[in-house]
Coordinates of C-alpha atoms and ligand atoms in Angstrom, one line a residue:
M45 CA 126.1 17.4 118.6
Q46 CA 124.3 14.4 116.2
D47 CA 125.8 11.4 115.6
Q48 CA 126.2 12.1 111.8
D49 CA 128.3 15.3 112.6
W50 CA 131.1 13.4 114.3
R51 CA 133.9 12.4 111.4
A52 CA 134.8 9.1 110.3
E53 CA 138.1 9.2 112.3
S54 CA 136.4 9.8 115.4
L55 CA 133.8 7.2 115.0
A56 CA 136.5 4.8 114.2
A57 CA 138.6 5.6 117.2
Q58 CA 135.6 4.8 119.6
A59 CA 134.2 2.1 117.4
L60 CA 131.1 3.8 117.1
G61 CA 131.0 4.3 120.7
W62 CA 129.5 1.1 122.0
V63 CA 130.3 0.3 125.7
D64 CA 128.9 -3.2 126.8
T65 CA 125.7 -2.5 128.9
V66 CA 126.5 -5.3 131.5
T67 CA 130.2 -4.3 132.4
Q68 CA 130.4 -0.8 131.0
A69 CA 133.4 -2.4 129.3
V70 CA 134.5 0.1 126.2
A71 CA 136.1 -3.0 124.4
P72 CA 133.5 -5.5 123.5
P73 CA 133.4 -9.0 125.1
I74 CA 134.2 -12.1 122.8
H75 CA 131.4 -14.4 122.6
M76 CA 132.2 -17.7 121.6
S77 CA 128.7 -19.6 121.9
S78 CA 127.8 -21.2 118.9
T79 CA 123.8 -21.0 119.6
F80 CA 121.4 -18.6 121.2
L81 CA 118.4 -19.5 123.4
R82 CA 114.8 -19.2 121.9
T83 CA 111.7 -18.6 123.7
P84 CA 109.3 -20.9 124.1
E85 CA 107.7 -19.9 121.1
Y86 CA 110.9 -20.3 119.2
G87 CA 111.3 -16.9 118.6
S88 CA 115.0 -15.5 118.7
E89 CA 117.0 -12.6 117.8
R90 CA 119.7 -14.9 117.0
A91 CA 119.6 -18.3 116.0
Y92 CA 123.1 -19.8 115.3
I93 CA 126.5 -18.7 115.0
R94 CA 127.1 -19.2 111.2
D95 CA 125.5 -15.9 110.1
Q96 CA 124.5 -14.1 113.5
N97 CA 127.6 -14.2 115.5
P98 CA 127.6 -11.1 117.8
A99 CA 131.1 -10.5 116.9
F100 CA 130.2 -9.3 113.3
D101 CA 127.5 -6.7 114.5
Q102 CA 130.0 -3.7 115.4
A103 CA 132.8 -4.2 112.9
E104 CA 129.8 -4.4 110.0
A105 CA 128.2 -1.4 111.5
L106 CA 131.6 0.7 111.5
L107 CA 132.6 -0.4 108.2
T108 CA 128.9 0.6 107.1
K109 CA 129.3 4.1 108.5
L110 CA 132.9 4.4 107.2
E111 CA 132.0 3.3 103.5
G112 CA 128.8 5.4 103.5
G113 CA 126.8 2.1 102.9
A114 CA 123.4 0.5 103.6
A115 CA 124.8 -2.7 105.0
A116 CA 128.0 -4.6 105.5
A117 CA 128.9 -8.1 105.9
L118 CA 132.3 -9.6 107.2
F119 CA 133.8 -13.0 105.7
A120 CA 136.4 -15.4 106.0
S121 CA 138.8 -13.5 103.8
G122 CA 139.0 -11.1 100.8
M123 CA 138.4 -14.3 98.7
A124 CA 135.4 -15.2 100.3
A125 CA 134.1 -11.9 100.1
A126 CA 134.8 -11.3 96.2
T127 CA 134.0 -14.9 95.4
S128 CA 130.4 -14.8 97.0
V129 CA 129.7 -11.8 94.8
F130 CA 130.3 -13.8 91.7
M131 CA 128.5 -17.0 92.9
A132 CA 125.7 -15.1 93.7
L133 CA 125.4 -14.6 89.7
K134 CA 123.8 -17.1 87.6
P135 CA 125.4 -19.2 84.9
G136 CA 125.8 -17.7 81.8
D137 CA 125.9 -14.2 83.5
H138 CA 128.6 -11.7 81.6
V139 CA 131.3 -10.2 83.9
I140 CA 133.9 -7.9 83.1
A141 CA 137.1 -7.6 85.3
P142 CA 140.5 -6.1 85.2
Q143 CA 143.3 -7.8 83.2
M144 CA 145.6 -6.7 86.1
M145 CA 144.0 -7.3 89.3
Y146 CA 144.7 -9.2 92.2
W147 CA 146.1 -12.5 91.0
S148 CA 144.5 -15.2 93.0
L149 CA 141.0 -13.6 92.0
R150 CA 142.0 -13.4 88.5
N151 CA 142.9 -16.9 88.7
W152 CA 139.8 -18.0 90.0
L153 CA 137.6 -15.9 87.5
T154 CA 139.7 -17.3 84.6
G155 CA 139.7 -21.0 86.0
Y156 CA 136.8 -22.0 88.6
A157 CA 134.3 -19.5 87.7
S158 CA 134.7 -19.7 83.7
E159 CA 134.0 -23.5 84.2
W160 CA 131.1 -23.0 86.4
G161 CA 129.8 -21.0 83.6
L162 CA 130.2 -17.4 84.2
D163 CA 131.1 -15.3 81.2
V164 CA 134.5 -13.7 82.1
T165 CA 135.7 -10.8 80.2
L166 CA 139.2 -9.1 81.3
I167 CA 140.0 -5.9 80.0
D168 CA 142.3 -2.9 80.5
M169 CA 140.1 -1.2 82.9
T170 CA 142.2 2.2 82.7
D171 CA 140.9 2.5 78.9
P172 CA 137.1 3.5 78.9
V173 CA 137.0 2.8 75.2
A174 CA 137.7 -1.0 76.1
M175 CA 135.5 -0.8 78.8
Q176 CA 132.4 0.4 76.6
A177 CA 133.5 -2.4 74.1
A178 CA 133.5 -4.9 76.4
L179 CA 129.9 -4.2 78.0
R180 CA 126.9 -6.2 76.6
P181 CA 124.1 -4.5 77.6
G182 CA 121.3 -6.7 79.3
R183 CA 123.8 -9.6 79.8
T184 CA 126.7 -8.0 81.5
R185 CA 125.7 -8.1 85.1
L186 CA 128.9 -7.0 86.9
V187 CA 131.9 -5.1 86.5
W188 CA 134.4 -5.8 89.0
I189 CA 137.2 -3.2 89.2
E190 CA 140.5 -2.7 92.1
T191 CA 141.7 0.6 92.1
P192 CA 144.9 1.4 92.8
G193 CA 145.3 -1.9 91.1
N194 CA 147.7 -4.7 92.3
P195 CA 150.7 -4.4 91.5
L196 CA 150.9 -1.3 89.0
W197 CA 148.8 0.5 91.1
S198 CA 147.0 1.7 88.2
I199 CA 144.1 3.9 88.6
T200 CA 140.5 3.2 87.5
D201 CA 138.1 6.2 87.2
I202 CA 135.3 4.7 89.6
A203 CA 132.7 7.5 88.7
A204 CA 133.0 6.8 85.1
C205 CA 132.9 3.0 85.3
A206 CA 129.5 3.4 87.3
I207 CA 128.0 5.7 84.7
L208 CA 128.9 3.1 82.0
A209 CA 127.9 -0.2 84.0
H210 CA 124.7 1.4 85.1
Q211 CA 123.8 2.3 81.5
A212 CA 124.5 -1.3 80.4
G213 CA 122.4 -2.4 83.3
A214 CA 125.3 -4.0 85.2
R215 CA 126.3 -3.2 88.8
L216 CA 129.7 -2.1 89.6
A217 CA 132.1 -3.7 92.4
V218 CA 135.2 -2.4 93.6
D219 CA 138.4 -4.1 95.3
S220 CA 139.1 -0.8 97.6
T221 CA 141.5 -2.7 99.8
V222 CA 144.5 -0.7 98.9
A223 CA 142.5 2.6 99.0
T224 CA 140.9 2.1 102.4
P225 CA 137.8 4.1 103.3
V226 CA 140.3 6.8 104.4
F227 CA 141.1 7.8 100.9
T228 CA 138.4 6.6 98.4
Q229 CA 134.6 6.2 99.2
P230 CA 133.4 4.0 96.2
L231 CA 129.8 4.2 96.6
A232 CA 129.6 8.1 97.1
L233 CA 131.1 8.0 93.5
G234 CA 128.2 5.5 92.0
A235 CA 129.7 1.8 92.7
D236 CA 127.2 -0.4 94.2
L237 CA 129.5 -2.6 96.1
V238 CA 132.9 -2.0 98.0
M239 CA 135.0 -5.3 98.8
H240 CA 138.1 -5.2 101.1
S241 CA 140.6 -7.8 102.4
A242 CA 140.4 -7.1 106.1
T243 CA 143.4 -9.2 106.3
K244 CA 145.3 -5.9 105.0
Y245 CA 144.8 -2.3 106.2
L246 CA 141.5 -2.7 108.1
N247 CA 143.2 -5.0 110.6
G248 CA 146.5 -3.5 109.9
H249 CA 148.2 -5.7 112.0
S250 CA 149.3 -9.0 110.1
D251 CA 147.3 -11.0 112.4
I252 CA 144.2 -12.2 111.0
C253 CA 142.6 -13.3 107.9
A254 CA 139.2 -11.7 106.9
G255 CA 137.2 -10.1 104.2
A256 CA 134.8 -7.3 104.2
L257 CA 131.6 -6.4 101.6
V258 CA 129.6 -3.4 102.1
T259 CA 126.5 -2.3 99.6
A260 CA 125.2 0.7 98.3
Q261 CA 121.3 -0.9 98.7
T262 CA 120.0 -3.7 100.5
G263 CA 117.6 -5.8 98.6
A264 CA 117.2 -8.9 96.5
A265 CA 121.0 -9.1 95.1
W266 CA 122.4 -8.3 98.5
D267 CA 120.3 -10.8 100.0
R268 CA 121.6 -13.6 97.6
I269 CA 125.3 -12.5 98.6
V270 CA 124.5 -12.7 102.4
E271 CA 122.8 -16.1 101.6
M272 CA 126.1 -17.3 99.8
R273 CA 128.3 -16.5 103.0
Y274 CA 125.8 -18.5 105.1
T275 CA 125.6 -21.4 103.1
L276 CA 129.3 -21.8 102.1
G277 CA 130.0 -20.9 105.6
A278 CA 132.5 -18.5 104.6
I279 CA 132.5 -16.7 107.9
V280 CA 135.3 -15.1 110.1
G281 CA 135.7 -16.3 113.5
S282 CA 134.9 -14.4 117.1
V283 CA 138.2 -13.6 117.7
E284 CA 139.2 -12.2 114.2
A285 CA 136.1 -10.4 113.9
W286 CA 137.0 -8.8 117.5
L287 CA 140.7 -8.1 116.2
L288 CA 139.6 -6.6 113.2
L289 CA 137.6 -4.2 114.9
R290 CA 140.6 -3.4 117.4
G291 CA 142.5 -2.7 114.4
M292 CA 140.1 -0.2 112.7
R293 CA 140.0 2.0 115.7
S294 CA 143.4 3.2 114.5
L295 CA 142.8 2.8 110.7
F296 CA 142.9 6.6 110.0
P297 CA 146.3 7.4 111.7
R298 CA 148.0 4.2 110.3
V299 CA 147.1 4.5 106.8
R300 CA 147.8 8.1 106.6
Q301 CA 151.4 7.8 108.1
Q302 CA 151.8 4.9 105.8
A303 CA 150.6 6.9 102.9
A304 CA 153.2 10.0 103.7
S305 CA 155.9 7.6 104.1
A306 CA 155.2 6.0 100.7
A307 CA 154.7 9.5 99.2
E308 CA 158.3 10.2 100.4
L309 CA 159.7 7.0 99.3
A310 CA 158.3 7.5 95.8
R311 CA 159.8 10.8 95.4
R312 CA 163.1 9.5 96.4
L313 CA 163.4 6.4 94.8
A314 CA 162.1 8.3 91.4
V315 CA 165.8 10.0 91.3
H316 CA 167.5 6.8 92.4
P317 CA 170.0 5.9 89.7
A318 CA 169.3 2.1 89.9
V319 CA 165.3 2.6 89.7
A320 CA 164.1 2.7 86.0
D321 CA 160.4 3.8 87.6
V322 CA 158.5 4.4 90.4
L323 CA 154.9 3.1 90.1
Y324 CA 153.1 5.5 92.6
P325 CA 149.5 7.1 92.0
G326 CA 150.7 10.3 94.1
L327 CA 153.7 10.9 91.6
P328 CA 152.5 13.8 89.3
D329 CA 153.8 12.1 86.3
F330 CA 152.3 8.7 86.9
P331 CA 149.3 7.9 84.3
G332 CA 145.9 8.2 86.3
H333 CA 147.4 10.7 88.8
D334 CA 144.5 13.3 87.8
I335 CA 141.8 10.5 88.5
A336 CA 143.5 9.7 91.5
C337 CA 143.4 13.4 92.5
R338 CA 139.9 13.2 92.0
Q339 CA 138.8 10.2 93.5
M340 CA 141.0 9.8 96.5
Q341 CA 141.2 12.3 99.4
G342 CA 144.1 13.1 101.5
G343 CA 146.6 10.5 100.2
F344 CA 147.5 7.8 97.6
G345 CA 148.0 4.8 100.0
G346 CA 150.8 2.8 101.4
M347 CA 151.7 0.5 98.2
L348 CA 154.0 1.4 95.4
S349 CA 156.4 -0.8 93.1
I350 CA 159.9 0.1 91.9
R351 CA 161.2 -1.3 88.5
V352 CA 165.1 -2.1 88.9
K353 CA 166.9 -0.6 85.9
A354 CA 169.3 -3.8 85.7
G355 CA 166.4 -6.3 85.3
T356 CA 164.9 -9.5 86.9
E357 CA 167.9 -10.9 88.3
A358 CA 168.9 -7.6 90.1
A359 CA 165.4 -7.1 91.3
K360 CA 165.5 -10.3 93.0
A361 CA 168.9 -9.6 94.5
V362 CA 167.8 -6.2 95.9
A363 CA 164.8 -8.2 97.5
A364 CA 167.7 -10.8 98.8
R365 CA 169.8 -7.8 100.5
V366 CA 167.3 -5.9 102.5
G367 CA 167.5 -6.0 106.3
L368 CA 164.7 -4.0 107.6
W369 CA 162.1 -4.6 105.0
Q370 CA 160.6 -8.0 105.3
R371 CA 160.5 -10.4 102.5
A372 CA 156.9 -11.5 102.4
T373 CA 153.6 -11.4 100.8
S374 CA 150.7 -9.6 101.8
L375 CA 150.3 -5.9 102.7
G376 CA 149.0 -3.2 104.9
G377 CA 150.6 -4.2 108.2
T378 CA 152.8 -2.1 110.7
E379 CA 155.9 -3.8 109.2
S380 CA 157.3 -3.1 105.6
L381 CA 156.9 -5.6 103.1
I382 CA 159.0 -6.4 99.8
E383 CA 158.3 -8.8 97.4
H384 CA 159.4 -9.9 93.8
R385 CA 155.8 -10.4 92.4
A386 CA 156.9 -12.6 89.2
S387 CA 158.5 -15.2 91.4
I388 CA 155.2 -15.6 93.5
E389 CA 153.0 -15.5 90.5
G390 CA 155.0 -17.9 88.1
P391 CA 155.0 -17.6 84.5
T392 CA 151.8 -16.7 83.6
S393 CA 152.1 -13.7 85.6
P394 CA 152.0 -10.3 83.6
V395 CA 153.9 -8.7 85.9
P396 CA 157.3 -7.4 84.7
G397 CA 160.4 -9.3 86.0
D398 CA 162.0 -6.2 87.3
L399 CA 159.4 -5.0 89.5
L400 CA 159.2 -5.2 93.4
R401 CA 156.3 -4.4 95.3
L402 CA 156.7 -2.4 98.5
S403 CA 154.2 -2.3 101.2
V404 CA 155.2 0.9 103.3
G405 CA 154.9 0.0 107.2
L406 CA 155.1 2.3 110.2
E407 CA 158.8 2.3 110.7
D408 CA 161.2 5.4 110.5
V409 CA 160.9 6.5 106.7
G410 CA 164.7 7.4 106.6
D411 CA 165.4 3.7 107.8
L412 CA 162.9 2.3 105.3
Y413 CA 165.0 4.6 102.4
D414 CA 168.5 3.9 103.6
D415 CA 167.8 0.0 103.7
L416 CA 166.7 0.2 100.3
D417 CA 169.2 2.6 98.8
R418 CA 172.0 0.2 100.0
A419 CA 170.5 -2.9 98.7
L420 CA 169.7 -1.1 95.5
S421 CA 173.5 0.1 95.4
G422 CA 174.5 -3.5 95.7
G423 CA 175.5 -3.1 99.3
N424 CA 176.0 -6.2 101.7
A425 CA 172.7 -7.2 103.5
T426 CA 172.1 -5.0 106.4
A427 CA 171.2 -6.0 109.7
R428 CA 167.2 -7.2 110.6
I429 CA 166.0 -6.4 113.6
L430 CA 167.0 -8.9 116.1
P431 CA 165.2 -9.7 119.1
P432 CA 167.3 -9.7 122.1
R433 CA 169.0 -12.9 122.8
Ligands
PLP165 C1 145.0 -9.9 99.4 C2 143.8 -9.4 98.6 C3 142.5 -9.8 98.3 C4 142.6 -11.2 98.9 O1 142.2 -11.0 100.3 P1 142.5 -12.2 101.1 O2 142.2 -11.8 102.6 O3 143.9 -12.8 101.3 O4 141.7 -13.5 100.6 C5 142.0 -9.1 97.4 N1 142.3 -8.1 96.8 C6 143.4 -7.4 97.2 C7 143.6 -6.2 96.3 C8 144.4 -8.0 98.1 O5 145.4 -7.3 98.2

């Protein structure tokens, strides 16, 4: 069988099948060296840790393969990856991004990036008419989308955005953190760049901070982004890169299980008397469900949100009463997380006050439902899992 015949899940499970040539170890060694010996003629395969860390190689190669791209680059965080894309542009360049998106990036775009000279337009990305109206042919350099989008999980049509962006001479970048390469391949749908907060599902164990970009094409635009990483030193450490690769080996079974549990919770919560609405792309009546069916294969992800009928204070009280769900930010780990986003994002947040964001982990789905049900029904706090004394 040719290498390309093995399915992505098989390639991930064996991290592309690398074996250390010195020891025959199936897990890679961690090199901590910050520099590498040069030949007397000053030739060298690697020069310096800041952009030639051997720990990047396998994770970048696997990600390139999983996303069907031409190259990948690991970064210090998802934010480092995303901001490097924007900083590789030039002052005066026009960019379009969603009104509803990962909030730190939205804040950075409307704050620093705008002050430094990027011309930023935020729009409702689920509306192709708004996108058409916002594009300025020849001036718009980049369209940034996030699908499913935080924290309403709204679906943006990647293929349609790619066509519109390319017609205007712009490139399309997709924050695919929530979809993961398991469910969506943005490059195959026409996107130019894929970004991941590898802190989330790719690592999957809530124990590193990392980011990644995968490009459809190498060339001057990609080189500029990689140069940004090098000059800013926006790099992930050797141990983090190693943990990322370790996490990616189990990416497929993890996220499939999380998506299956999220789908079941969405179905059951949709008929819960205390819940006004469940936001989950897998629900047939969710706006964007049809697009999600076209561009997501095999599942709709492990993230959902609920809106609590009794309002903001009741939503906060639910988050205070849960026992098994952990009240914490972030997503994509093995432990299920619940968060009242409006409290976190503050008064400028567009997120409704009655919304609770749920990141579904790998616990028993019946336990997860029962815990939420008790909290939603006004029951006393359930017991947390406590370590034995
Ligand atoms: C967490 C997250 C980011 C930022 O990633 P960091 O690794 O925290 O810097 C960007 N986009 C989405 C969708 C995220 O969930």
